[in-house]
Amino acid sequence: MLPLPAQPPEPSVADLRAAPGDGRSLALYWTFYWAVAAAQLARWLPRRPSLVLDISGGRTGSAAQAAAAGHTVLEMLDPLVTPPGGDGGDTADGRVNGTAAPRLRPPPAPDLAGPPPAMASADPRRGGRAPRRSAAGVARRVIADSGSLACLRDASVDAVVAEDRALSRHLVTESTVAEIARVLRPGGRVLLSVDSLTLGMALLAEQSRWAHLSDVPSAEVLLVPWPDGTITRCFWVDQLRELLTDAGLEVEWIRPRTALSPSTVEHVLAGTPRALARLVRTELSAPVRDDSLGVHLLASARRV
């Protein structure tokens, strides 16, 4: 009997944190993932020029994409957190590209660093740093607490983007969502992503935390450790819906970020690299389902 051909090892759950080009597995899936995220954001953004608050943490291109779409963007970075390609941002308020930004109270911590070269450039006419600009809009980085949003006044922004699992990193998510509802103008919307219950259970199983896994069905709050020691808060659909509703937000929809599995995407793109655009269109046309499948959940809600 001939031996079975060797099978590639299954990627671990930890690989679901990897980003394209970092040498880890699932690189093709992550290329697809961020292409889907960009397409979803493009569909979601307001159609008219608006004031957008981005609390994704500087790790995604969401702020730049919103600015390119014609919006004025405040990209809020937590003190002591350095996003890729940069080392900080502005703390002063003022006018951005001729548009009045919401008045900022003093930040909760000092500005410990200057702006990243990729995001801002010297402006000798102002004697300081210019905001990042695009042909259509503008984005400015601000050092402030993205968990409390204490530097922003009530009803001061039109939209909030909390991508890249931002609300799963803020473990007291109820407080952050309440702050998002506070700073949104009536009719304003929030787009957010969180780690799903599916991912949390897979993490617990991979770490052989069987006692914790058995408690998941009855847990009101599911905090899961990653192998590197960081903690994430995971949600199932009903929990996320209740959290948003309790903050006074009207849920428009909740869906998995991607309905296509990582293994499916890897298989297709490994054989047909040009299939990326077709896969993204397939994902966008998939019906919105109220389930927790997929590693991340994406939600849109409106302030009533």
PDB file of C-alpha atoms in Angstrom:
ATOM      1  CA  MET A   1       0.000   0.000   0.000  1.00  0.00           C
ATOM      2  CA  LEU A   2       1.426   3.369  -1.006  1.00  0.00           C
ATOM      3  CA  PRO A   3       1.852   5.927   1.783  1.00  0.00           C
ATOM      4  CA  LEU A   4      -0.563   8.841   1.816  1.00  0.00           C
ATOM      5  CA  PRO A   5       0.896  12.110   0.578  1.00  0.00           C
ATOM      6  CA  ALA A   6       2.044  14.479   3.295  1.00  0.00           C
ATOM      7  CA  GLN A   7      -0.524  17.084   4.262  1.00  0.00           C
ATOM      8  CA  PRO A   8       0.445  20.658   5.186  1.00  0.00           C
ATOM      9  CA  PRO A   9      -0.071  21.405   8.862  1.00  0.00           C
ATOM     10  CA  GLU A  10      -3.290  23.140   9.750  1.00  0.00           C
ATOM     11  CA  PRO A  11      -2.722  26.793  10.700  1.00  0.00           C
ATOM     12  CA  SER A  12      -3.124  27.548  14.370  1.00  0.00           C
ATOM     13  CA  VAL A  13      -5.615  30.034  15.733  1.00  0.00           C
ATOM     14  CA  ALA A  14      -2.698  32.330  16.484  1.00  0.00           C
ATOM     15  CA  ASP A  15      -2.159  32.667  12.741  1.00  0.00           C
ATOM     16  CA  LEU A  16      -5.473  34.511  12.599  1.00  0.00           C
ATOM     17  CA  ARG A  17      -3.673  37.518  14.081  1.00  0.00           C
ATOM     18  CA  ALA A  18      -1.087  37.595  11.318  1.00  0.00           C
ATOM     19  CA  ALA A  19      -0.996  40.276   8.658  1.00  0.00           C
ATOM     20  CA  PRO A  20      -0.068  39.949   5.002  1.00  0.00           C
ATOM     21  CA  GLY A  21       3.649  39.799   4.377  1.00  0.00           C
ATOM     22  CA  ASP A  22       4.774  38.961   7.892  1.00  0.00           C
ATOM     23  CA  GLY A  23       5.998  35.504   6.916  1.00  0.00           C
ATOM     24  CA  ARG A  24       3.270  33.580   8.700  1.00  0.00           C
ATOM     25  CA  SER A  25       0.644  31.345   7.147  1.00  0.00           C
ATOM     26  CA  LEU A  26      -2.732  32.519   5.820  1.00  0.00           C
ATOM     27  CA  ALA A  27      -1.093  35.427   3.993  1.00  0.00           C
ATOM     28  CA  LEU A  28      -3.445  34.937   1.047  1.00  0.00           C
ATOM     29  CA  TYR A  29      -6.470  34.937   3.333  1.00  0.00           C
ATOM     30  CA  TRP A  30      -5.368  38.179   4.987  1.00  0.00           C
ATOM     31  CA  THR A  31      -4.906  39.826   1.602  1.00  0.00           C
ATOM     32  CA  PHE A  32      -8.505  38.827   0.850  1.00  0.00           C
ATOM     33  CA  TYR A  33      -9.678  39.852   4.338  1.00  0.00           C
ATOM     34  CA  TRP A  34      -8.411  43.426   4.063  1.00  0.00           C
ATOM     35  CA  ALA A  35      -9.687  43.749   0.502  1.00  0.00           C
ATOM     36  CA  VAL A  36     -13.142  42.797   1.817  1.00  0.00           C
ATOM     37  CA  ALA A  37     -12.779  45.218   4.742  1.00  0.00           C
ATOM     38  CA  ALA A  38     -11.944  48.080   2.379  1.00  0.00           C
ATOM     39  CA  ALA A  39     -14.914  47.261   0.150  1.00  0.00           C
ATOM     40  CA  GLN A  40     -17.266  47.047   3.146  1.00  0.00           C
ATOM     41  CA  LEU A  41     -16.037  50.389   4.471  1.00  0.00           C
ATOM     42  CA  ALA A  42     -16.461  52.016   1.058  1.00  0.00           C
ATOM     43  CA  ARG A  43     -20.100  50.882   0.993  1.00  0.00           C
ATOM     44  CA  TRP A  44     -20.711  52.018   4.562  1.00  0.00           C
ATOM     45  CA  LEU A  45     -19.142  55.504   4.606  1.00  0.00           C
ATOM     46  CA  PRO A  46     -21.507  58.505   4.421  1.00  0.00           C
ATOM     47  CA  ARG A  47     -22.267  59.676   0.912  1.00  0.00           C
ATOM     48  CA  ARG A  48     -21.789  63.347   1.814  1.00  0.00           C
ATOM     49  CA  PRO A  49     -18.583  64.859   3.251  1.00  0.00           C
ATOM     50  CA  SER A  50     -18.748  64.228   6.998  1.00  0.00           C
ATOM     51  CA  LEU A  51     -16.704  64.354  10.181  1.00  0.00           C
ATOM     52  CA  VAL A  52     -15.492  60.808  10.906  1.00  0.00           C
ATOM     53  CA  LEU A  53     -13.848  59.607  14.114  1.00  0.00           C
ATOM     54  CA  ASP A  54     -11.573  56.586  13.651  1.00  0.00           C
ATOM     55  CA  ILE A  55     -10.615  54.703  16.830  1.00  0.00           C
ATOM     56  CA  SER A  56      -9.204  51.648  15.074  1.00  0.00           C
ATOM     57  CA  GLY A  57      -5.762  52.277  16.562  1.00  0.00           C
ATOM     58  CA  GLY A  58      -3.800  53.277  13.473  1.00  0.00           C
ATOM     59  CA  ARG A  59      -3.212  49.715  12.308  1.00  0.00           C
ATOM     60  CA  THR A  60      -5.534  49.840   9.298  1.00  0.00           C
ATOM     61  CA  GLY A  61      -6.024  52.057   6.287  1.00  0.00           C
ATOM     62  CA  SER A  62      -9.556  53.036   7.313  1.00  0.00           C
ATOM     63  CA  ALA A  63      -8.700  56.660   8.152  1.00  0.00           C
ATOM     64  CA  ALA A  64      -6.853  57.190   4.880  1.00  0.00           C
ATOM     65  CA  GLN A  65      -9.694  55.557   2.955  1.00  0.00           C
ATOM     66  CA  ALA A  66     -12.295  57.783   4.609  1.00  0.00           C
ATOM     67  CA  ALA A  67     -10.216  60.876   3.860  1.00  0.00           C
ATOM     68  CA  ALA A  68      -9.790  59.795   0.237  1.00  0.00           C
ATOM     69  CA  ALA A  69     -13.578  59.521   0.033  1.00  0.00           C
ATOM     70  CA  GLY A  70     -13.882  63.216   0.908  1.00  0.00           C
ATOM     71  CA  HIS A  71     -14.352  63.111   4.687  1.00  0.00           C
ATOM     72  CA  THR A  72     -12.615  64.983   7.483  1.00  0.00           C
ATOM     73  CA  VAL A  73     -11.152  62.307   9.748  1.00  0.00           C
ATOM     74  CA  LEU A  74      -9.893  62.391  13.321  1.00  0.00           C
ATOM     75  CA  GLU A  75      -7.775  59.271  13.849  1.00  0.00           C
ATOM     76  CA  MET A  76      -7.496  58.804  17.610  1.00  0.00           C
ATOM     77  CA  LEU A  77      -4.414  57.045  18.972  1.00  0.00           C
ATOM     78  CA  ASP A  78      -4.030  55.993  22.592  1.00  0.00           C
ATOM     79  CA  PRO A  79      -1.045  57.427  24.475  1.00  0.00           C
ATOM     80  CA  LEU A  80       2.008  55.133  24.432  1.00  0.00           C
ATOM     81  CA  VAL A  81       0.586  53.157  21.502  1.00  0.00           C
ATOM     82  CA  THR A  82       2.691  53.420  18.348  1.00  0.00           C
ATOM     83  CA  PRO A  83       0.982  52.374  15.126  1.00  0.00           C
ATOM     84  CA  PRO A  84       2.971  50.878  12.270  1.00  0.00           C
ATOM     85  CA  GLY A  85       4.813  53.492  10.234  1.00  0.00           C
ATOM     86  CA  GLY A  86       4.506  56.249  12.790  1.00  0.00           C
ATOM     87  CA  ASP A  87       5.093  57.473  16.282  1.00  0.00           C
ATOM     88  CA  GLY A  88       2.267  59.732  17.322  1.00  0.00           C
ATOM     89  CA  GLY A  89       0.116  62.684  16.336  1.00  0.00           C
ATOM     90  CA  ASP A  90      -1.321  66.055  17.218  1.00  0.00           C
ATOM     91  CA  THR A  91      -3.009  67.068  20.451  1.00  0.00           C
ATOM     92  CA  ALA A  92      -4.135  70.552  19.517  1.00  0.00           C
ATOM     93  CA  ASP A  93      -7.567  71.297  18.119  1.00  0.00           C
ATOM     94  CA  GLY A  94      -8.295  73.740  15.321  1.00  0.00           C
ATOM     95  CA  ARG A  95      -9.496  73.860  11.771  1.00  0.00           C
ATOM     96  CA  VAL A  96      -8.735  70.958   9.452  1.00  0.00           C
ATOM     97  CA  ASN A  97      -8.636  71.814   5.772  1.00  0.00           C
ATOM     98  CA  GLY A  98     -11.007  74.692   6.415  1.00  0.00           C
ATOM     99  CA  THR A  99     -13.425  72.535   8.429  1.00  0.00           C
ATOM    100  CA  ALA A 100     -13.891  73.065  12.151  1.00  0.00           C
ATOM    101  CA  ALA A 101     -12.935  69.951  14.072  1.00  0.00           C
ATOM    102  CA  PRO A 102     -14.846  69.173  17.295  1.00  0.00           C
ATOM    103  CA  ARG A 103     -13.429  71.155  20.187  1.00  0.00           C
ATOM    104  CA  LEU A 104     -10.901  69.050  22.084  1.00  0.00           C
ATOM    105  CA  ARG A 105     -10.456  69.313  25.817  1.00  0.00           C
ATOM    106  CA  PRO A 106      -6.914  68.766  27.159  1.00  0.00           C
ATOM    107  CA  PRO A 107      -5.879  65.157  26.426  1.00  0.00           C
ATOM    108  CA  PRO A 108      -5.728  62.743  29.378  1.00  0.00           C
ATOM    109  CA  ALA A 109      -2.011  62.169  28.839  1.00  0.00           C
ATOM    110  CA  PRO A 110       0.783  64.258  27.323  1.00  0.00           C
ATOM    111  CA  ASP A 111       1.782  63.942  23.686  1.00  0.00           C
ATOM    112  CA  LEU A 112       4.917  61.846  23.974  1.00  0.00           C
ATOM    113  CA  ALA A 113       5.951  61.873  20.337  1.00  0.00           C
ATOM    114  CA  GLY A 114       5.663  63.729  17.068  1.00  0.00           C
ATOM    115  CA  PRO A 115       3.659  62.760  14.000  1.00  0.00           C
ATOM    116  CA  PRO A 116       4.695  59.920  11.715  1.00  0.00           C
ATOM    117  CA  PRO A 117       6.408  61.023   8.498  1.00  0.00           C
ATOM    118  CA  ALA A 118       3.949  58.968   6.451  1.00  0.00           C
ATOM    119  CA  MET A 119       0.971  60.732   7.970  1.00  0.00           C
ATOM    120  CA  ALA A 120       2.089  64.370   8.303  1.00  0.00           C
ATOM    121  CA  SER A 121       4.715  66.715   6.966  1.00  0.00           C
ATOM    122  CA  ALA A 122       6.328  69.930   8.098  1.00  0.00           C
ATOM    123  CA  ASP A 123       4.416  73.074   7.187  1.00  0.00           C
ATOM    124  CA  PRO A 124       6.771  76.063   7.573  1.00  0.00           C
ATOM    125  CA  ARG A 125       3.919  78.519   7.060  1.00  0.00           C
ATOM    126  CA  ARG A 126       2.280  77.236  10.232  1.00  0.00           C
ATOM    127  CA  GLY A 127       5.510  76.637  12.073  1.00  0.00           C
ATOM    128  CA  GLY A 128       4.363  73.136  12.870  1.00  0.00           C
ATOM    129  CA  ARG A 129       3.023  69.901  11.421  1.00  0.00           C
ATOM    130  CA  ALA A 130       0.427  69.667   8.674  1.00  0.00           C
ATOM    131  CA  PRO A 131      -2.339  67.069   8.720  1.00  0.00           C
ATOM    132  CA  ARG A 132      -2.235  64.211   6.257  1.00  0.00           C
ATOM    133  CA  ARG A 133      -4.108  65.239   3.130  1.00  0.00           C
ATOM    134  CA  SER A 134      -5.624  63.526   0.147  1.00  0.00           C
ATOM    135  CA  ALA A 135      -7.085  64.965  -3.038  1.00  0.00           C
ATOM    136  CA  ALA A 136     -10.559  64.852  -1.538  1.00  0.00           C
ATOM    137  CA  GLY A 137     -10.402  64.965   2.271  1.00  0.00           C
ATOM    138  CA  VAL A 138      -8.083  65.207   5.228  1.00  0.00           C
ATOM    139  CA  ALA A 139      -7.108  63.106   8.251  1.00  0.00           C
ATOM    140  CA  ARG A 140      -5.430  64.228  11.446  1.00  0.00           C
ATOM    141  CA  ARG A 141      -4.023  61.998  14.159  1.00  0.00           C
ATOM    142  CA  VAL A 142      -4.857  62.938  17.740  1.00  0.00           C
ATOM    143  CA  ILE A 143      -3.303  61.507  20.915  1.00  0.00           C
ATOM    144  CA  ALA A 144      -6.177  60.763  23.304  1.00  0.00           C
ATOM    145  CA  ASP A 145      -7.920  57.940  25.159  1.00  0.00           C
ATOM    146  CA  SER A 146      -9.970  56.035  22.596  1.00  0.00           C
ATOM    147  CA  GLY A 147     -11.712  54.146  25.394  1.00  0.00           C
ATOM    148  CA  SER A 148     -13.284  57.180  27.068  1.00  0.00           C
ATOM    149  CA  LEU A 149     -13.379  59.725  24.204  1.00  0.00           C
ATOM    150  CA  ALA A 150     -13.329  62.327  26.971  1.00  0.00           C
ATOM    151  CA  CYS A 151     -11.714  64.902  24.684  1.00  0.00           C
ATOM    152  CA  LEU A 152     -14.777  65.050  22.420  1.00  0.00           C
ATOM    153  CA  ARG A 153     -17.971  66.947  23.039  1.00  0.00           C
ATOM    154  CA  ASP A 154     -21.432  65.405  22.899  1.00  0.00           C
ATOM    155  CA  ALA A 155     -22.946  64.933  19.428  1.00  0.00           C
ATOM    156  CA  SER A 156     -19.806  66.216  17.688  1.00  0.00           C
ATOM    157  CA  VAL A 157     -19.124  63.633  14.946  1.00  0.00           C
ATOM    158  CA  ASP A 158     -21.132  62.156  12.088  1.00  0.00           C
ATOM    159  CA  ALA A 159     -19.625  58.671  12.043  1.00  0.00           C
ATOM    160  CA  VAL A 160     -17.329  56.448  14.088  1.00  0.00           C
ATOM    161  CA  VAL A 161     -15.137  53.663  12.715  1.00  0.00           C
ATOM    162  CA  ALA A 162     -13.862  51.069  15.228  1.00  0.00           C
ATOM    163  CA  GLU A 163     -12.119  48.566  12.962  1.00  0.00           C
ATOM    164  CA  ASP A 164      -9.436  45.940  13.600  1.00  0.00           C
ATOM    165  CA  ARG A 165     -11.160  44.472  16.692  1.00  0.00           C
ATOM    166  CA  ALA A 166     -10.841  47.770  18.553  1.00  0.00           C
ATOM    167  CA  LEU A 167     -13.782  47.060  20.874  1.00  0.00           C
ATOM    168  CA  SER A 168     -12.479  43.585  21.725  1.00  0.00           C
ATOM    169  CA  ARG A 169      -9.275  45.209  22.949  1.00  0.00           C
ATOM    170  CA  HIS A 170     -11.287  47.585  25.171  1.00  0.00           C
ATOM    171  CA  LEU A 171     -12.376  44.956  27.675  1.00  0.00           C
ATOM    172  CA  VAL A 172     -14.994  47.194  29.337  1.00  0.00           C
ATOM    173  CA  THR A 173     -16.694  47.491  25.967  1.00  0.00           C
ATOM    174  CA  GLU A 174     -19.956  48.824  27.421  1.00  0.00           C
ATOM    175  CA  SER A 175     -18.194  52.026  28.514  1.00  0.00           C
ATOM    176  CA  THR A 176     -16.575  52.587  25.125  1.00  0.00           C
ATOM    177  CA  VAL A 177     -19.817  51.964  23.222  1.00  0.00           C
ATOM    178  CA  ALA A 178     -21.643  54.405  25.520  1.00  0.00           C
ATOM    179  CA  GLU A 179     -19.009  57.015  24.696  1.00  0.00           C
ATOM    180  CA  ILE A 180     -19.405  56.334  20.984  1.00  0.00           C
ATOM    181  CA  ALA A 181     -23.150  56.887  21.313  1.00  0.00           C
ATOM    182  CA  ARG A 182     -22.490  60.106  23.228  1.00  0.00           C
ATOM    183  CA  VAL A 183     -20.228  61.698  20.610  1.00  0.00           C
ATOM    184  CA  LEU A 184     -22.392  60.670  17.636  1.00  0.00           C
ATOM    185  CA  ARG A 185     -24.834  63.205  16.314  1.00  0.00           C
ATOM    186  CA  PRO A 186     -28.465  62.043  16.009  1.00  0.00           C
ATOM    187  CA  GLY A 187     -28.604  59.811  12.956  1.00  0.00           C
ATOM    188  CA  GLY A 188     -24.843  59.253  13.103  1.00  0.00           C
ATOM    189  CA  ARG A 189     -23.541  55.733  12.547  1.00  0.00           C
ATOM    190  CA  VAL A 190     -20.812  53.461  13.887  1.00  0.00           C
ATOM    191  CA  LEU A 191     -19.042  50.621  12.085  1.00  0.00           C
ATOM    192  CA  LEU A 192     -17.235  48.208  14.389  1.00  0.00           C
ATOM    193  CA  SER A 193     -15.546  44.826  14.387  1.00  0.00           C
ATOM    194  CA  VAL A 194     -15.043  42.446  17.314  1.00  0.00           C
ATOM    195  CA  ASP A 195     -13.667  38.966  17.920  1.00  0.00           C
ATOM    196  CA  SER A 196     -16.383  36.337  17.631  1.00  0.00           C
ATOM    197  CA  LEU A 197     -17.396  33.552  19.951  1.00  0.00           C
ATOM    198  CA  THR A 198     -16.154  31.123  17.283  1.00  0.00           C
ATOM    199  CA  LEU A 199     -12.649  32.544  17.577  1.00  0.00           C
ATOM    200  CA  GLY A 200     -12.773  32.602  21.374  1.00  0.00           C
ATOM    201  CA  MET A 201     -13.781  28.951  21.624  1.00  0.00           C
ATOM    202  CA  ALA A 202     -11.084  27.951  19.136  1.00  0.00           C
ATOM    203  CA  LEU A 203      -8.480  29.807  21.184  1.00  0.00           C
ATOM    204  CA  LEU A 204      -9.568  28.103  24.403  1.00  0.00           C
ATOM    205  CA  ALA A 205      -9.529  24.681  22.746  1.00  0.00           C
ATOM    206  CA  GLU A 206      -6.092  25.245  21.223  1.00  0.00           C
ATOM    207  CA  GLN A 207      -4.751  26.110  24.678  1.00  0.00           C
ATOM    208  CA  SER A 208      -6.491  23.051  26.238  1.00  0.00           C
ATOM    209  CA  ARG A 209      -8.505  25.283  28.568  1.00  0.00           C
ATOM    210  CA  TRP A 210     -11.334  22.755  28.742  1.00  0.00           C
ATOM    211  CA  ALA A 211     -12.838  24.014  31.995  1.00  0.00           C
ATOM    212  CA  HIS A 212     -13.092  27.524  30.603  1.00  0.00           C
ATOM    213  CA  LEU A 213     -14.510  26.181  27.351  1.00  0.00           C
ATOM    214  CA  SER A 214     -17.287  24.345  29.165  1.00  0.00           C
ATOM    215  CA  ASP A 215     -18.309  27.612  30.884  1.00  0.00           C
ATOM    216  CA  VAL A 216     -18.714  29.531  27.604  1.00  0.00           C
ATOM    217  CA  PRO A 217     -22.492  28.898  27.144  1.00  0.00           C
ATOM    218  CA  SER A 218     -23.291  30.493  30.496  1.00  0.00           C
ATOM    219  CA  ALA A 219     -20.694  33.277  30.448  1.00  0.00           C
ATOM    220  CA  GLU A 220     -22.016  36.833  30.263  1.00  0.00           C
ATOM    221  CA  VAL A 221     -18.555  38.165  29.414  1.00  0.00           C
ATOM    222  CA  LEU A 222     -16.005  36.035  27.577  1.00  0.00           C
ATOM    223  CA  LEU A 223     -12.407  37.179  28.075  1.00  0.00           C
ATOM    224  CA  VAL A 224      -9.915  34.952  26.275  1.00  0.00           C
ATOM    225  CA  PRO A 225      -6.107  35.020  26.565  1.00  0.00           C
ATOM    226  CA  TRP A 226      -4.009  34.916  23.435  1.00  0.00           C
ATOM    227  CA  PRO A 227      -0.810  32.834  23.584  1.00  0.00           C
ATOM    228  CA  ASP A 228       1.213  36.064  23.898  1.00  0.00           C
ATOM    229  CA  GLY A 229      -0.571  36.987  27.129  1.00  0.00           C
ATOM    230  CA  THR A 230      -2.886  39.689  25.783  1.00  0.00           C
ATOM    231  CA  ILE A 231      -6.616  39.447  26.447  1.00  0.00           C
ATOM    232  CA  THR A 232      -9.477  39.745  23.979  1.00  0.00           C
ATOM    233  CA  ARG A 233     -13.205  40.018  24.600  1.00  0.00           C
ATOM    234  CA  CYS A 234     -15.283  37.790  22.332  1.00  0.00           C
ATOM    235  CA  PHE A 235     -18.963  38.155  21.442  1.00  0.00           C
ATOM    236  CA  TRP A 236     -21.778  36.204  19.941  1.00  0.00           C
ATOM    237  CA  VAL A 237     -24.399  38.052  17.917  1.00  0.00           C
ATOM    238  CA  ASP A 238     -27.014  38.397  20.654  1.00  0.00           C
ATOM    239  CA  GLN A 239     -24.460  39.814  23.091  1.00  0.00           C
ATOM    240  CA  LEU A 240     -23.235  42.377  20.595  1.00  0.00           C
ATOM    241  CA  ARG A 241     -26.773  43.388  19.661  1.00  0.00           C
ATOM    242  CA  GLU A 242     -27.736  43.841  23.321  1.00  0.00           C
ATOM    243  CA  LEU A 243     -24.597  45.868  24.032  1.00  0.00           C
ATOM    244  CA  LEU A 244     -25.323  48.296  21.186  1.00  0.00           C
ATOM    245  CA  THR A 245     -29.034  48.555  21.994  1.00  0.00           C
ATOM    246  CA  ASP A 246     -28.377  49.262  25.674  1.00  0.00           C
ATOM    247  CA  ALA A 247     -26.202  52.213  24.629  1.00  0.00           C
ATOM    248  CA  GLY A 248     -29.106  53.737  22.715  1.00  0.00           C
ATOM    249  CA  LEU A 249     -27.972  52.625  19.270  1.00  0.00           C
ATOM    250  CA  GLU A 250     -30.226  51.048  16.672  1.00  0.00           C
ATOM    251  CA  VAL A 251     -28.575  47.981  15.133  1.00  0.00           C
ATOM    252  CA  GLU A 252     -28.731  48.010  11.342  1.00  0.00           C
ATOM    253  CA  TRP A 253     -26.996  44.665  10.804  1.00  0.00           C
ATOM    254  CA  ILE A 254     -24.471  42.244  12.264  1.00  0.00           C
ATOM    255  CA  ARG A 255     -22.574  39.786  10.064  1.00  0.00           C
ATOM    256  CA  PRO A 256     -19.346  37.816   9.971  1.00  0.00           C
ATOM    257  CA  ARG A 257     -16.526  39.803   8.423  1.00  0.00           C
ATOM    258  CA  THR A 258     -16.049  37.012   5.909  1.00  0.00           C
ATOM    259  CA  ALA A 259     -18.402  34.140   5.227  1.00  0.00           C
ATOM    260  CA  LEU A 260     -15.755  32.349   3.166  1.00  0.00           C
ATOM    261  CA  SER A 261     -13.417  30.320   5.342  1.00  0.00           C
ATOM    262  CA  PRO A 262      -9.645  30.966   5.424  1.00  0.00           C
ATOM    263  CA  SER A 263      -8.936  27.493   4.012  1.00  0.00           C
ATOM    264  CA  THR A 264     -11.314  28.070   1.080  1.00  0.00           C
ATOM    265  CA  VAL A 265      -9.778  31.426   0.249  1.00  0.00           C
ATOM    266  CA  GLU A 266      -6.229  30.052   0.505  1.00  0.00           C
ATOM    267  CA  HIS A 267      -7.094  27.146  -1.778  1.00  0.00           C
ATOM    268  CA  VAL A 268      -8.683  29.346  -4.453  1.00  0.00           C
ATOM    269  CA  LEU A 269      -6.036  32.070  -4.454  1.00  0.00           C
ATOM    270  CA  ALA A 270      -3.137  29.613  -4.402  1.00  0.00           C
ATOM    271  CA  GLY A 271      -4.415  28.155  -7.672  1.00  0.00           C
ATOM    272  CA  THR A 272      -5.830  31.327  -9.247  1.00  0.00           C
ATOM    273  CA  PRO A 273      -4.289  34.530  -7.863  1.00  0.00           C
ATOM    274  CA  ARG A 274      -6.448  36.663 -10.171  1.00  0.00           C
ATOM    275  CA  ALA A 275      -9.577  35.371  -8.436  1.00  0.00           C
ATOM    276  CA  LEU A 276      -9.224  37.910  -5.611  1.00  0.00           C
ATOM    277  CA  ALA A 277     -11.661  40.424  -7.097  1.00  0.00           C
ATOM    278  CA  ARG A 278     -14.198  37.683  -7.801  1.00  0.00           C
ATOM    279  CA  LEU A 279     -13.919  36.375  -4.231  1.00  0.00           C
ATOM    280  CA  VAL A 280     -14.453  39.872  -2.826  1.00  0.00           C
ATOM    281  CA  ARG A 281     -17.580  40.333  -4.970  1.00  0.00           C
ATOM    282  CA  THR A 282     -18.849  36.949  -3.779  1.00  0.00           C
ATOM    283  CA  GLU A 283     -18.321  37.989  -0.167  1.00  0.00           C
ATOM    284  CA  LEU A 284     -20.111  41.310  -0.603  1.00  0.00           C
ATOM    285  CA  SER A 285     -23.101  39.642  -2.250  1.00  0.00           C
ATOM    286  CA  ALA A 286     -23.480  37.028   0.499  1.00  0.00           C
ATOM    287  CA  PRO A 287     -26.711  37.465   2.498  1.00  0.00           C
ATOM    288  CA  VAL A 288     -26.372  39.054   5.926  1.00  0.00           C
ATOM    289  CA  ARG A 289     -26.815  36.301   8.481  1.00  0.00           C
ATOM    290  CA  ASP A 290     -27.264  36.625  12.217  1.00  0.00           C
ATOM    291  CA  ASP A 291     -24.684  34.073  13.253  1.00  0.00           C
ATOM    292  CA  SER A 292     -21.271  34.037  14.895  1.00  0.00           C
ATOM    293  CA  LEU A 293     -19.477  32.102  12.171  1.00  0.00           C
ATOM    294  CA  GLY A 294     -16.159  33.591  11.166  1.00  0.00           C
ATOM    295  CA  VAL A 295     -13.370  34.825  13.388  1.00  0.00           C
ATOM    296  CA  HIS A 296     -14.654  38.418  13.524  1.00  0.00           C
ATOM    297  CA  LEU A 297     -18.094  40.021  13.600  1.00  0.00           C
ATOM    298  CA  LEU A 298     -18.837  43.290  11.811  1.00  0.00           C
ATOM    299  CA  ALA A 299     -21.727  45.520  12.902  1.00  0.00           C
ATOM    300  CA  SER A 300     -23.339  48.769  11.841  1.00  0.00           C
ATOM    301  CA  ALA A 301     -25.529  50.776  14.199  1.00  0.00           C
ATOM    302  CA  ARG A 302     -27.162  54.201  14.212  1.00  0.00           C
ATOM    303  CA  ARG A 303     -27.780  56.698  17.002  1.00  0.00           C
ATOM    304  CA  VAL A 304     -31.519  57.239  17.306  1.00  0.00           C
TER     305      VAL A 304
END
